[in-house]
């Protein structure tokens, strides 16, 4: 088993998704057992955060964000899918968008967006992203399926930064992966509590998802695909002399993360470290 995780910049638009699909296909040719974890498209979580504010202050602008999200995903589907596959895929996207619209309407009527509702709203970024990618992948890998992590990652009810129940989650992950064949495209960042309510895993949550799933399945490796050349000595946007580091221990990576290397966050490493699953950081581009 190998886990590939792709960040927001990697799945930002149709052109970048073509590169991601090529990477997944190449990896699938080399490894018989594969799962993919994806973030929301670049900028979408920021838009959903803005949406949470606008639900109360300006519903018309909130509705505009929802409509733009629908059109963005329709455009990607139209570019990547054959015509025969489009109606069913677009209908599923529309169903998710209608669910989001209903949440916006409800929040506007009561004049409040709770932490629980925010987590549910944020979930649409990853849900749409993973669904669209799974549909696009089917053109190359027919057994690709959409996998909603809320079905198998269980947390407490600390909305916004939920704590994972590893004993329950590990059991559910093993059950889910044994019952569902095919290449799973998993929603990063989101989970659910014991009552089935949507929760989120906090900062760098999609990487954390990849590590949780990889550790539960005792994966051969977890690959974090991003837009930089691995873990670097400093943020290359601010330090031109920053260089890639060839290899780190888990503890060294944790220590470095506190001094500017933001590619891997400490929470991400903990499940992988517990099972000694290596983490590779690779540049999608």
Short mmCIF file of C-alpha atoms in Angstrom, two decimals:
data_model
loop_
_atom_site.label_atom_id
_atom_site.label_comp_id
_atom_site.label_asym_id
_atom_site.label_seq_id
_atom_site.Cartn_x
_atom_site.Cartn_y
_atom_site.Cartn_z
CA UNK A 1 0.00 0.00 0.00
CA UNK A 2 1.21 3.45 -0.93
CA UNK A 3 -0.51 6.75 -0.06
CA UNK A 4 -0.18 9.75 -2.40
CA UNK A 5 -1.34 13.11 -1.08
CA UNK A 6 -1.80 16.16 -3.34
CA UNK A 7 -2.07 19.72 -2.02
CA UNK A 8 -4.28 22.57 -3.18
CA UNK A 9 -1.86 24.02 -5.73
CA UNK A 10 -1.47 20.57 -7.30
CA UNK A 11 -5.24 20.25 -7.89
CA UNK A 12 -6.01 23.91 -8.57
CA UNK A 13 -7.35 23.58 -12.11
CA UNK A 14 -7.80 21.21 -15.05
CA UNK A 15 -4.27 21.65 -16.40
CA UNK A 16 -2.69 20.82 -13.06
CA UNK A 17 -5.05 17.91 -12.57
CA UNK A 18 -3.84 16.43 -15.84
CA UNK A 19 -0.32 16.38 -14.34
CA UNK A 20 -1.63 14.84 -11.12
CA UNK A 21 -3.53 12.14 -13.02
CA UNK A 22 -0.37 11.31 -14.96
CA UNK A 23 1.58 10.97 -11.69
CA UNK A 24 -1.11 8.74 -10.17
CA UNK A 25 -1.29 6.60 -13.30
CA UNK A 26 2.49 6.17 -13.35
CA UNK A 27 2.48 5.20 -9.68
CA UNK A 28 -0.43 2.79 -10.22
CA UNK A 29 1.58 1.08 -12.95
CA UNK A 30 4.39 0.46 -10.43
CA UNK A 31 2.33 -0.27 -7.30
CA UNK A 32 -0.71 -2.52 -7.26
CA UNK A 33 -2.19 -1.05 -4.08
CA UNK A 34 -2.62 2.72 -4.04
CA UNK A 35 -4.73 5.39 -2.36
CA UNK A 36 -4.82 9.12 -3.03
CA UNK A 37 -5.62 11.87 -0.50
CA UNK A 38 -6.46 15.35 -1.81
CA UNK A 39 -6.88 18.86 -0.48
CA UNK A 40 -9.44 21.39 -1.64
CA UNK A 41 -8.49 23.27 -4.79
CA UNK A 42 -6.15 26.19 -4.13
CA UNK A 43 -8.03 29.18 -2.68
CA UNK A 44 -11.31 27.32 -2.12
CA UNK A 45 -10.98 26.97 1.68
CA UNK A 46 -10.29 30.72 1.88
CA UNK A 47 -13.47 31.34 -0.14
CA UNK A 48 -15.46 29.05 2.14
CA UNK A 49 -14.11 30.91 5.17
CA UNK A 50 -15.27 34.16 3.57
CA UNK A 51 -18.61 32.49 2.86
CA UNK A 52 -19.09 31.80 6.58
CA UNK A 53 -18.79 35.54 7.28
CA UNK A 54 -21.04 36.58 4.39
CA UNK A 55 -23.88 34.23 5.32
CA UNK A 56 -24.78 36.65 8.11
CA UNK A 57 -23.69 39.98 6.58
CA UNK A 58 -24.47 39.64 2.85
CA UNK A 59 -26.35 36.57 1.62
CA UNK A 60 -26.27 37.64 -2.05
CA UNK A 61 -22.45 37.64 -2.00
CA UNK A 62 -22.50 34.32 -0.16
CA UNK A 63 -24.71 32.88 -2.90
CA UNK A 64 -22.25 34.22 -5.48
CA UNK A 65 -19.37 32.29 -3.87
CA UNK A 66 -21.45 29.09 -3.97
CA UNK A 67 -22.31 29.66 -7.65
CA UNK A 68 -18.66 30.32 -8.52
CA UNK A 69 -17.65 27.09 -6.78
CA UNK A 70 -20.20 25.20 -8.86
CA UNK A 71 -19.02 26.77 -12.11
CA UNK A 72 -15.36 26.10 -11.27
CA UNK A 73 -16.01 22.39 -10.81
CA UNK A 74 -18.27 22.18 -13.86
CA UNK A 75 -15.49 23.74 -15.96
CA UNK A 76 -12.94 21.17 -14.72
CA UNK A 77 -15.31 18.28 -15.41
CA UNK A 78 -16.05 19.54 -18.92
CA UNK A 79 -12.35 19.72 -19.73
CA UNK A 80 -11.36 16.35 -18.26
CA UNK A 81 -14.35 14.04 -18.81
CA UNK A 82 -15.79 12.45 -21.96
CA UNK A 83 -19.23 13.80 -22.90
CA UNK A 84 -21.01 10.56 -21.98
CA UNK A 85 -19.73 10.75 -18.39
CA UNK A 86 -20.62 14.41 -17.84
CA UNK A 87 -24.36 14.32 -16.93
CA UNK A 88 -23.98 11.96 -13.95
CA UNK A 89 -20.82 13.70 -12.69
CA UNK A 90 -22.30 17.19 -13.01
CA UNK A 91 -25.47 16.02 -11.26
CA UNK A 92 -23.44 14.83 -8.26
CA UNK A 93 -21.56 18.15 -8.09
CA UNK A 94 -24.90 19.98 -8.32
CA UNK A 95 -26.24 17.84 -5.47
CA UNK A 96 -23.31 18.90 -3.24
CA UNK A 97 -23.75 22.53 -4.25
CA UNK A 98 -27.48 22.38 -3.46
CA UNK A 99 -26.62 20.98 -0.02
CA UNK A 100 -24.21 23.88 0.54
CA UNK A 101 -26.86 26.37 -0.66
CA UNK A 102 -29.34 24.98 1.86
CA UNK A 103 -26.79 25.43 4.66
CA UNK A 104 -26.20 29.04 3.56
CA UNK A 105 -29.95 29.68 3.53
CA UNK A 106 -30.41 28.16 6.99
CA UNK A 107 -27.51 30.12 8.48
CA UNK A 108 -28.84 33.33 6.98
CA UNK A 109 -32.31 32.74 8.41
CA UNK A 110 -31.09 32.13 11.97
CA UNK A 111 -28.36 34.79 11.68
CA UNK A 112 -25.65 32.51 13.04
CA UNK A 113 -22.88 30.23 11.82
CA UNK A 114 -21.71 27.92 14.59
CA UNK A 115 -18.34 26.16 14.77
CA UNK A 116 -20.10 22.92 13.84
CA UNK A 117 -21.68 24.56 10.78
CA UNK A 118 -18.31 26.02 9.75
CA UNK A 119 -16.74 22.57 9.72
CA UNK A 120 -19.58 21.29 7.56
CA UNK A 121 -19.14 24.24 5.16
CA UNK A 122 -15.37 23.74 4.99
CA UNK A 123 -15.90 20.07 4.10
CA UNK A 124 -17.25 20.97 0.67
CA UNK A 125 -13.81 22.02 -0.56
CA UNK A 126 -12.32 18.55 -0.09
CA UNK A 127 -15.50 16.71 -1.01
CA UNK A 128 -15.81 18.46 -4.36
CA UNK A 129 -12.09 18.18 -5.07
CA UNK A 130 -11.92 14.44 -4.30
CA UNK A 131 -15.10 13.67 -6.23
CA UNK A 132 -13.99 15.56 -9.35
CA UNK A 133 -10.55 13.91 -9.26
CA UNK A 134 -12.06 10.44 -8.81
CA UNK A 135 -14.30 11.03 -11.83
CA UNK A 136 -11.40 12.32 -13.93
CA UNK A 137 -9.25 9.36 -12.88
CA UNK A 138 -11.88 6.89 -14.11
CA UNK A 139 -10.98 7.79 -17.67
CA UNK A 140 -7.52 6.25 -17.03
CA UNK A 141 -8.12 3.98 -14.03
CA UNK A 142 -11.71 2.65 -14.27
CA UNK A 143 -11.82 1.30 -10.70
CA UNK A 144 -11.11 4.70 -9.09
CA UNK A 145 -13.70 5.59 -6.42
CA UNK A 146 -14.55 8.61 -4.28
CA UNK A 147 -13.87 7.92 -0.58
CA UNK A 148 -15.36 10.28 2.01
CA UNK A 149 -13.02 10.20 5.04
CA UNK A 150 -15.96 11.02 7.30
CA UNK A 151 -16.91 7.35 6.97
CA UNK A 152 -13.71 6.08 8.56
CA UNK A 153 -11.84 8.80 10.49
CA UNK A 154 -13.51 9.32 13.88
CA UNK A 155 -12.82 12.30 16.15
CA UNK A 156 -14.12 14.11 19.20
CA UNK A 157 -16.43 17.12 18.84
CA UNK A 158 -13.80 19.86 19.07
CA UNK A 159 -14.98 21.54 15.85
CA UNK A 160 -12.23 23.34 13.99
CA UNK A 161 -9.40 21.20 15.39
CA UNK A 162 -10.83 17.81 16.26
CA UNK A 163 -8.78 15.16 18.06
CA UNK A 164 -8.61 11.78 16.32
CA UNK A 165 -9.86 8.63 18.05
CA UNK A 166 -7.15 6.35 16.66
CA UNK A 167 -8.48 3.09 18.08
CA UNK A 168 -11.84 3.54 16.35
CA UNK A 169 -10.41 5.16 13.22
CA UNK A 170 -7.83 2.44 12.62
CA UNK A 171 -10.54 -0.23 12.86
CA UNK A 172 -12.86 1.68 10.51
CA UNK A 173 -10.08 2.36 7.98
CA UNK A 174 -9.13 -1.32 7.82
CA UNK A 175 -12.79 -2.29 7.40
CA UNK A 176 -13.45 0.31 4.71
CA UNK A 177 -10.36 -0.53 2.66
CA UNK A 178 -11.04 -4.27 2.89
CA UNK A 179 -14.65 -3.87 1.71
CA UNK A 180 -14.07 -1.33 -1.08
CA UNK A 181 -11.94 -2.33 -4.03
CA UNK A 182 -10.31 0.07 -6.44
CA UNK A 183 -8.12 3.13 -6.13
CA UNK A 184 -9.59 5.27 -3.38
CA UNK A 185 -9.54 9.08 -3.76
CA UNK A 186 -9.87 10.22 -0.16
CA UNK A 187 -11.07 13.58 1.16
CA UNK A 188 -8.32 15.16 3.24
CA UNK A 189 -8.88 17.44 6.26
CA UNK A 190 -12.36 16.17 7.22
CA UNK A 191 -13.69 13.51 9.59
CA UNK A 192 -16.75 12.92 11.78
CA UNK A 193 -17.61 12.54 15.45
CA UNK A 194 -19.50 9.68 17.09
CA UNK A 195 -22.81 11.34 16.14
CA UNK A 196 -21.88 11.49 12.47
CA UNK A 197 -21.37 15.26 12.50
CA UNK A 198 -18.64 16.65 10.24
CA UNK A 199 -15.40 17.75 11.92
CA UNK A 200 -12.11 19.10 10.58
CA UNK A 201 -8.55 18.22 11.56
CA UNK A 202 -7.07 21.71 11.65
CA UNK A 203 -3.95 23.12 10.05
CA UNK A 204 -2.37 20.85 7.42
CA UNK A 205 -5.30 18.49 7.95
CA UNK A 206 -5.06 16.80 4.55
CA UNK A 207 -1.45 15.76 5.19
CA UNK A 208 -2.62 14.48 8.56
CA UNK A 209 -5.33 12.42 6.84
CA UNK A 210 -2.71 10.81 4.60
CA UNK A 211 -0.62 9.93 7.65
CA UNK A 212 -3.61 8.56 9.60
CA UNK A 213 -4.66 6.34 6.70
CA UNK A 214 -1.09 5.32 5.86
CA UNK A 215 -0.31 4.32 9.44
CA UNK A 216 -3.56 2.38 9.86
CA UNK A 217 -2.83 0.39 6.70
CA UNK A 218 0.88 0.01 7.52
CA UNK A 219 1.69 1.61 4.17
CA UNK A 220 5.00 1.14 2.41
CA UNK A 221 5.28 4.92 2.09
CA UNK A 222 3.36 8.20 2.27
CA UNK A 223 4.12 10.62 -0.55
CA UNK A 224 3.31 14.31 0.03
CA UNK A 225 3.11 15.98 -3.39
CA UNK A 226 3.38 19.76 -3.16
CA UNK A 227 4.82 22.82 -4.95
CA UNK A 228 8.32 22.89 -3.43
CA UNK A 229 11.35 20.63 -3.69
CA UNK A 230 10.86 18.64 -0.51
CA UNK A 231 11.63 19.84 3.00
CA UNK A 232 13.86 22.90 2.82
CA UNK A 233 16.09 24.69 5.29
CA UNK A 234 13.79 27.73 5.18
CA UNK A 235 10.79 29.10 3.30
CA UNK A 236 12.09 29.64 -0.29
CA UNK A 237 9.64 32.52 -0.77
CA UNK A 238 11.58 34.55 1.77
CA UNK A 239 15.03 32.99 1.88
CA UNK A 240 16.65 32.68 -1.56
CA UNK A 241 19.49 30.56 -0.15
CA UNK A 242 17.07 27.88 1.10
CA UNK A 243 18.10 24.37 0.08
CA UNK A 244 16.39 20.99 -0.04
CA UNK A 245 17.32 18.48 2.68
CA UNK A 246 17.90 14.97 1.35
CA UNK A 247 16.84 13.02 4.44
CA UNK A 248 15.59 13.66 7.97
CA UNK A 249 14.55 11.60 10.95
CA UNK A 250 10.99 12.18 12.21
CA UNK A 251 12.33 14.06 15.24
CA UNK A 252 14.60 16.24 13.09
CA UNK A 253 11.67 17.07 10.81
CA UNK A 254 9.50 17.97 13.81
CA UNK A 255 12.21 20.21 15.21
CA UNK A 256 12.79 21.89 11.85
CA UNK A 257 9.05 22.51 11.43
CA UNK A 258 9.20 24.83 14.44
CA UNK A 259 11.91 26.96 12.78
CA UNK A 260 10.37 27.69 9.36
CA UNK A 261 10.10 24.44 7.38
CA UNK A 262 6.34 24.29 6.87
CA UNK A 263 6.09 21.42 4.36
CA UNK A 264 5.37 18.84 7.06
CA UNK A 265 3.66 19.71 10.34
CA UNK A 266 4.33 17.78 13.57
CA UNK A 267 0.81 16.28 13.76
CA UNK A 268 1.28 14.76 10.30
CA UNK A 269 4.37 12.88 11.38
CA UNK A 270 3.00 11.34 14.56
CA UNK A 271 0.88 8.48 13.10
CA UNK A 272 3.56 7.69 10.49
CA UNK A 273 6.30 7.74 13.13
CA UNK A 274 4.32 5.34 15.35
CA UNK A 275 4.31 2.77 12.54
CA UNK A 276 7.70 3.78 11.06
CA UNK A 277 6.12 4.60 7.69
CA UNK A 278 8.51 6.74 5.62
CA UNK A 279 7.24 10.09 4.33
CA UNK A 280 8.46 11.33 0.94
CA UNK A 281 8.00 14.95 -0.07
CA UNK A 282 7.86 15.48 -3.84
CA UNK A 283 7.25 18.39 -6.21
CA UNK A 284 4.21 17.91 -8.45
CA UNK A 285 5.62 20.36 -10.96
#
